[in-house]
């Protein structure tokens, strides 16, 4: 543990970390230069922010560097294959079987489910090798998901120059975003805490999202690319939605760690040592990770909600309208604020906090899905 | 308020205890959860709907109860504001109580620690060096500064203490986060409608609930131009102007005067090729005596105009009183000729149809209708159905039917129909009457046929003809009784059909025919009716009626019979056909003044900075106690952090390694 973290520290000054930072800088400059005619000042800021964020994430995280490079190369490859003809999605071998957004998402779904099973396999057979395979599968799934999003972005422009938009505009697209973001968050902590045994639990929630996503695709034809309604045509969408999903993803991860915590705690109660639970990280570590996760979620959810208020001020004429989606964001936020404070009061650790984190996921789920399904309001963009 | 005092004086004054209770973590958590739960109510019950809707939903008793509880506008109900206030009070008390110690913590390097307490810390280390104390201290402070730590050296008799700290701003994070809550709520209060509610309680203003023209709205319901916050809306037709906004208040509204006039030159909707709207835009002109020239600006969704602190948003759109030319065709009486009507959307007028007075209320016009194509199984394939009007026809009794008439024929299975939707209540779906279009694409052919069926002369002539043929075929021309009865039956069948459709005919058959003969005779009756209808139609076709009848004409007949069969359920004595229109749109503007906005945004900035400082800037402290021991310098290192203890293990090891190295190295110099 100690050695790995100090390894992380020294990685920040390694040549590859510097190469990565320079690459990010050049990519940002390249993008801004290439698209200079269509970008406004907000979008340029967003590109720069993204570059800084990616540079920071990749400085001591080689996995993320590889992931980003593969996403970039394969997405560019797909874009070249497409040229200006959407129809190539069916006629070109690579697009049809791998890189067209629809195919990439199918790969992502399959890989996530495989990764989940493999993680659990590794846990039950106490096989570190199997767990490493599971990590690799998770990375692959995340990479395919990200490629799918990138390619879909391009595909939307092939549908029509005025139709093109970043794929975070409806329920279908944000579900994929959710899966990808949650997986990345998990992978981040997997490396930080050098434990793979939580993978199955966290990936369970991603698999559930994937299952819903598949149903949504086949049942409702939700994967069609639709043009943006006027209210969504704003650069705010590009930051508000991703910030929100870092929040959702982190809350989901916290809840799944909560589940793992409770299972391990009860297994240890019955059978002090031995069994699968001995292969799990300590209760203390899980408690800590759950807290970290909720703190991260809370910070980004705060940011997202404020960005949402700024956007609302521009689009609807008021920064706060008590619209159901807004109100549920507030409810989620208050709930986790209460959670954070409760954890600071003496004696509230572990079990009760884990239960509360799980309840929190349901509250979050309602804000994310339930509001769109059951309540009407200004935010009714992604109805079921 | 130090610990010792607390324990020395268990019996505190009430005020002190209230203060502490309000600032306690338990109370804060309770308030956070209470507010969350209270907020749910307003998302489950749709807020600020017209009051009659609530009465229908809950019945008069519960409607009253819920109104008293403020459930129709939860977020400005007194009890809700009370919860918010308590949360703010709790946060304020918390900030007041903690800020002094937080500030101390932020800057204080804690130079008064004892060796004993350092040695009892969880993170500690100890080593010796041959270097002098002075040299060690210099090396230590230099190294710590390089790592981003502030340091201070304290000399105590024969020992030296180096205290170091970084991340003091973490404590500022606490203050910012919690002050932010207060700032945001104060800003929100500035923008709330609380002052209006107060003014209403004091009787200074009165909410208007009637639908009045602006000039008749009484003074008590009008608000002067001022610095106060408001959020209202106004709908302005193209070419018209307004210098007020309407503020929705419960079941009514108030009128807010503006210090300028907004004229709408044009409103535009652009569409994607698939029919979905792509942009809503209004060309506005602002007239203000403070302006040298009128200010022209186009606004769109996500691109408001901010003028003098008033923000003007594109919020909605609607009809601005489109001018309509309508042909009114009588269905059951009078001549088969149309009466021309000129009307406008939102206009109400009376129409006389024989005995019946009907009130025509035009409720809407749409220049095009992009609807799912009924001939396509895939509901996502859409088609433009052309212009339509929506209107209501109200009888003396107050009952009204609602209609939606399309201007142009719609093709279905190769035949053209003119569609008219009808429903008895807004909750129902429209049921569509399919009138077969004539050669000119209009309803006239159908109306002509319908009126021939109503024409007694036509019917009795054709009935006589048909009766004669029947008698001949039965070879009973002499039977006067049969002859009369046949004539009557044929005439009655047609009359019944026009009056009540096939339903009434079937009912007639059931009532008049004995049960034993019903099954064998009923088809004969229906065949007779169809034959009559066909003859009436063919006779009316053209002069050269003995020419062969075209397929199209036969299909028209079939469709016309179907349409007449549904007329009894159409509920109107008249068919209104839209013949021409001038589309006038109106733009829905939202106008807001929010003087508290910058306060809220400041609070938001505090909140974000505060939260990130709290979570991601750990406060770390180190102490090195240097003393002489056996001619060497002994160093006692201790460290602590206020968060992330796990990561601190590594940080401590890292710092310890570095410090040990520099002090050992300085011995070699
Ligand atoms: C909407 C209201 C509030 C919000 C959003 C909020 C937010 C936060 C956050 C994010 C933290 C950091 C938690 C952590 O480090 O895990 C915190 C800490 C804290 N809050 Fe609040 N808080 C609120 C109200 C209150 C109130 C009413 C109190 C009064 C009892 C309070 C007392 C504290 C204290 C004592 C800390 C610990 C600070 C420290 O030592 O790090 N908070 N708050």
CSV table of N, CA, C and O in Angstrom, one decimal, chain B residues 581-633:
chain,number,residue,atom,x,y,z
B,581,UNK,N,-56.5,31.8,-44.8
B,581,UNK,CA,-56.1,32.3,-43.5
B,581,UNK,C,-54.9,33.3,-43.7
B,581,UNK,O,-54.2,33.2,-44.7
B,582,UNK,N,-54.8,34.1,-42.7
B,582,UNK,CA,-53.5,34.9,-42.5
B,582,UNK,C,-53.0,34.5,-41.1
B,582,UNK,O,-53.6,34.7,-40.1
B,583,UNK,N,-51.8,33.9,-41.1
B,583,UNK,CA,-51.3,33.4,-39.9
B,583,UNK,C,-50.6,34.5,-39.1
B,583,UNK,O,-49.7,35.2,-39.6
B,584,UNK,N,-51.1,34.8,-37.9
B,584,UNK,CA,-50.5,35.8,-37.1
B,584,UNK,C,-50.0,35.0,-35.8
B,584,UNK,O,-50.8,34.4,-35.1
B,585,UNK,N,-48.7,35.1,-35.5
B,585,UNK,CA,-48.3,34.4,-34.3
B,585,UNK,C,-48.1,35.4,-33.2
B,585,UNK,O,-48.0,36.6,-33.4
B,586,UNK,N,-48.0,34.8,-32.0
B,586,UNK,CA,-47.6,35.7,-30.9
B,586,UNK,C,-46.5,35.0,-30.2
B,586,UNK,O,-46.4,33.8,-30.2
B,587,UNK,N,-45.6,35.8,-29.6
B,587,UNK,CA,-44.5,35.2,-28.9
B,587,UNK,C,-44.7,35.3,-27.4
B,587,UNK,O,-45.3,36.3,-27.0
B,588,UNK,N,-44.3,34.3,-26.7
B,588,UNK,CA,-44.5,34.3,-25.3
B,588,UNK,C,-43.2,34.6,-24.7
B,588,UNK,O,-42.2,33.9,-24.8
B,589,UNK,N,-43.1,35.8,-24.0
B,589,UNK,CA,-41.9,36.3,-23.4
B,589,UNK,C,-41.9,36.1,-21.9
B,589,UNK,O,-43.0,36.2,-21.3
B,590,UNK,N,-40.9,35.7,-21.4
B,590,UNK,CA,-40.7,35.7,-19.9
B,590,UNK,C,-39.9,36.8,-19.6
B,590,UNK,O,-38.8,37.0,-20.2
B,591,UNK,N,-40.3,37.6,-18.6
B,591,UNK,CA,-39.6,38.8,-18.3
B,591,UNK,C,-39.3,38.8,-16.8
B,591,UNK,O,-40.2,38.5,-16.0
B,592,UNK,N,-38.0,38.9,-16.4
B,592,UNK,CA,-37.7,38.8,-15.0
B,592,UNK,C,-36.7,39.8,-14.6
B,592,UNK,O,-35.9,40.3,-15.4
B,593,UNK,N,-36.8,40.2,-13.3
B,593,UNK,CA,-35.8,41.0,-12.7
B,593,UNK,C,-35.4,40.3,-11.5
B,593,UNK,O,-36.2,40.0,-10.6
B,594,UNK,N,-34.1,40.0,-11.4
B,594,UNK,CA,-33.7,39.3,-10.2
B,594,UNK,C,-32.5,39.9,-9.6
B,594,UNK,O,-31.4,39.6,-9.8
B,595,UNK,N,-32.8,40.9,-8.7
B,595,UNK,CA,-31.7,41.7,-8.1
B,595,UNK,C,-30.9,40.8,-7.2
B,595,UNK,O,-29.7,41.2,-6.9
B,596,UNK,N,-31.4,39.6,-6.8
B,596,UNK,CA,-30.6,38.8,-5.9
B,596,UNK,C,-29.7,37.8,-6.6
B,596,UNK,O,-28.9,37.1,-6.0
B,597,UNK,N,-29.7,37.9,-8.0
B,597,UNK,CA,-29.0,36.9,-8.7
B,597,UNK,C,-27.5,36.9,-8.5
B,597,UNK,O,-26.9,35.9,-8.3
B,598,UNK,N,-26.9,38.1,-8.4
B,598,UNK,CA,-25.5,38.2,-8.2
B,598,UNK,C,-25.1,37.7,-6.8
B,598,UNK,O,-24.0,37.0,-6.7
B,599,UNK,N,-26.0,37.9,-5.9
B,599,UNK,CA,-25.7,37.4,-4.5
B,599,UNK,C,-25.7,35.9,-4.6
B,599,UNK,O,-24.9,35.2,-4.0
B,600,UNK,N,-26.7,35.3,-5.2
B,600,UNK,CA,-26.8,33.9,-5.3
B,600,UNK,C,-25.6,33.3,-6.0
B,600,UNK,O,-25.0,32.3,-5.6
B,601,UNK,N,-25.2,34.0,-7.1
B,601,UNK,CA,-24.0,33.5,-7.8
B,601,UNK,C,-22.7,33.5,-7.0
B,601,UNK,O,-21.9,32.6,-7.0
B,602,UNK,N,-22.7,34.6,-6.2
B,602,UNK,CA,-21.5,34.7,-5.3
B,602,UNK,C,-21.5,33.5,-4.3
B,602,UNK,O,-20.5,32.9,-4.1
B,603,UNK,N,-22.7,33.2,-3.8
B,603,UNK,CA,-22.8,32.1,-2.9
B,603,UNK,C,-22.4,30.8,-3.6
B,603,UNK,O,-21.8,30.0,-3.0
B,604,UNK,N,-22.8,30.7,-4.8
B,604,UNK,CA,-22.5,29.4,-5.6
B,604,UNK,C,-21.0,29.3,-5.7
B,604,UNK,O,-20.5,28.2,-5.6
B,605,UNK,N,-20.4,30.4,-6.0
B,605,UNK,CA,-18.9,30.4,-6.2
B,605,UNK,C,-18.3,30.0,-4.8
B,605,UNK,O,-17.4,29.1,-4.8
B,606,UNK,N,-18.7,30.6,-3.7
B,606,UNK,CA,-18.3,30.2,-2.4
B,606,UNK,C,-18.4,28.7,-2.2
B,606,UNK,O,-17.5,28.0,-1.7
B,607,UNK,N,-19.6,28.2,-2.6
B,607,UNK,CA,-19.9,26.8,-2.3
B,607,UNK,C,-19.0,25.9,-3.1
B,607,UNK,O,-18.4,24.9,-2.5
B,608,UNK,N,-18.8,26.1,-4.3
B,608,UNK,CA,-17.9,25.3,-5.1
B,608,UNK,C,-16.5,25.3,-4.6
B,608,UNK,O,-15.9,24.3,-4.3
B,609,UNK,N,-16.0,26.5,-4.4
B,609,UNK,CA,-14.6,26.6,-3.9
B,609,UNK,C,-14.5,26.0,-2.6
B,609,UNK,O,-13.6,25.2,-2.3
B,610,UNK,N,-15.5,26.2,-1.7
B,610,UNK,CA,-15.5,25.7,-0.4
B,610,UNK,C,-15.5,24.2,-0.3
B,610,UNK,O,-14.7,23.6,0.4
B,611,UNK,N,-16.4,23.6,-1.1
B,611,UNK,CA,-16.5,22.1,-1.1
B,611,UNK,C,-15.2,21.5,-1.6
B,611,UNK,O,-14.7,20.5,-1.0
B,612,UNK,N,-14.7,22.0,-2.7
B,612,UNK,CA,-13.4,21.4,-3.2
B,612,UNK,C,-12.3,21.6,-2.2
B,612,UNK,O,-11.4,20.7,-2.1
B,613,UNK,N,-12.2,22.8,-1.6
B,613,UNK,CA,-11.1,23.0,-0.6
B,613,UNK,C,-11.3,22.0,0.6
B,613,UNK,O,-10.3,21.3,1.0
B,614,UNK,N,-12.6,21.8,1.0
B,614,UNK,CA,-12.8,20.9,2.1
B,614,UNK,C,-12.4,19.5,1.8
B,614,UNK,O,-11.8,18.8,2.6
B,615,UNK,N,-12.8,19.0,0.6
B,615,UNK,CA,-12.5,17.6,0.3
B,615,UNK,C,-11.1,17.4,-0.2
B,615,UNK,O,-10.6,16.3,0.0
B,616,UNK,N,-10.6,18.3,-1.0
B,616,UNK,CA,-9.3,18.0,-1.7
B,616,UNK,C,-8.1,18.8,-1.3
B,616,UNK,O,-7.1,18.7,-2.0
B,617,UNK,N,-8.2,19.6,-0.2
B,617,UNK,CA,-7.0,20.2,0.2
B,617,UNK,C,-6.8,19.8,1.7
B,617,UNK,O,-7.3,20.5,2.6
B,618,UNK,N,-6.2,18.6,1.9
B,618,UNK,CA,-6.1,18.2,3.3
B,618,UNK,C,-5.1,19.1,4.1
B,618,UNK,O,-4.2,19.6,3.5
B,619,UNK,N,-5.4,19.4,5.3
B,619,UNK,CA,-4.5,20.2,6.1
B,619,UNK,C,-3.6,19.2,6.8
B,619,UNK,O,-3.9,18.3,7.5
B,620,UNK,N,-2.3,19.5,6.6
B,620,UNK,CA,-1.2,18.5,7.1
B,620,UNK,C,-0.3,19.3,8.0
B,620,UNK,O,0.1,20.4,7.6
B,621,UNK,N,0.1,18.8,9.1
B,621,UNK,CA,1.0,19.4,10.0
B,621,UNK,C,2.2,18.5,10.4
B,621,UNK,O,2.0,17.3,10.5
B,622,UNK,N,3.3,19.1,10.5
B,622,UNK,CA,4.5,18.3,11.0
B,622,UNK,C,5.2,19.1,12.1
B,622,UNK,O,5.1,20.4,12.1
B,623,UNK,N,5.7,18.4,13.0
B,623,UNK,CA,6.5,19.0,14.1
B,623,UNK,C,7.9,18.3,14.1
B,623,UNK,O,7.8,17.0,14.1
B,624,UNK,N,9.0,19.0,14.3
B,624,UNK,CA,10.2,18.3,14.6
B,624,UNK,C,10.8,18.9,15.8
B,624,UNK,O,11.0,20.1,15.9
B,625,UNK,N,11.0,18.1,16.8
B,625,UNK,CA,11.5,18.5,18.1
B,625,UNK,C,13.0,18.1,18.1
B,625,UNK,O,13.4,17.0,17.9
B,626,UNK,N,13.9,19.2,18.2
B,626,UNK,CA,15.3,18.9,18.1
B,626,UNK,C,15.9,19.1,19.5
B,626,UNK,O,15.8,20.2,20.0
B,627,UNK,N,16.6,18.1,20.0
B,627,UNK,CA,17.3,18.3,21.3
B,627,UNK,C,18.7,17.6,21.2
B,627,UNK,O,19.0,16.8,20.3
B,628,UNK,N,19.5,18.0,22.1
B,628,UNK,CA,20.8,17.4,22.2
B,628,UNK,C,20.7,16.1,23.0
B,628,UNK,O,20.1,16.0,24.0
B,629,UNK,N,21.4,15.0,22.5
B,629,UNK,CA,21.5,13.8,23.2
B,629,UNK,C,22.8,13.1,22.9
B,629,UNK,O,23.1,12.8,21.7
B,630,UNK,N,23.6,12.9,23.9
B,630,UNK,CA,24.9,12.3,23.8
B,630,UNK,C,25.7,12.9,22.6
B,630,UNK,O,26.3,12.2,21.8
B,631,UNK,N,25.8,14.2,22.6
B,631,UNK,CA,26.6,14.9,21.6
B,631,UNK,C,26.0,14.9,20.2
B,631,UNK,O,26.6,15.4,19.3
B,632,UNK,N,24.9,14.2,20.1
B,632,UNK,CA,24.3,14.2,18.7
B,632,UNK,C,23.0,15.1,18.8
B,632,UNK,O,22.5,15.5,19.9
B,633,UNK,N,22.4,15.3,17.7
B,633,UNK,CA,21.1,16.0,17.7
B,633,UNK,C,20.0,14.9,17.5
B,633,UNK,O,20.1,14.1,16.6
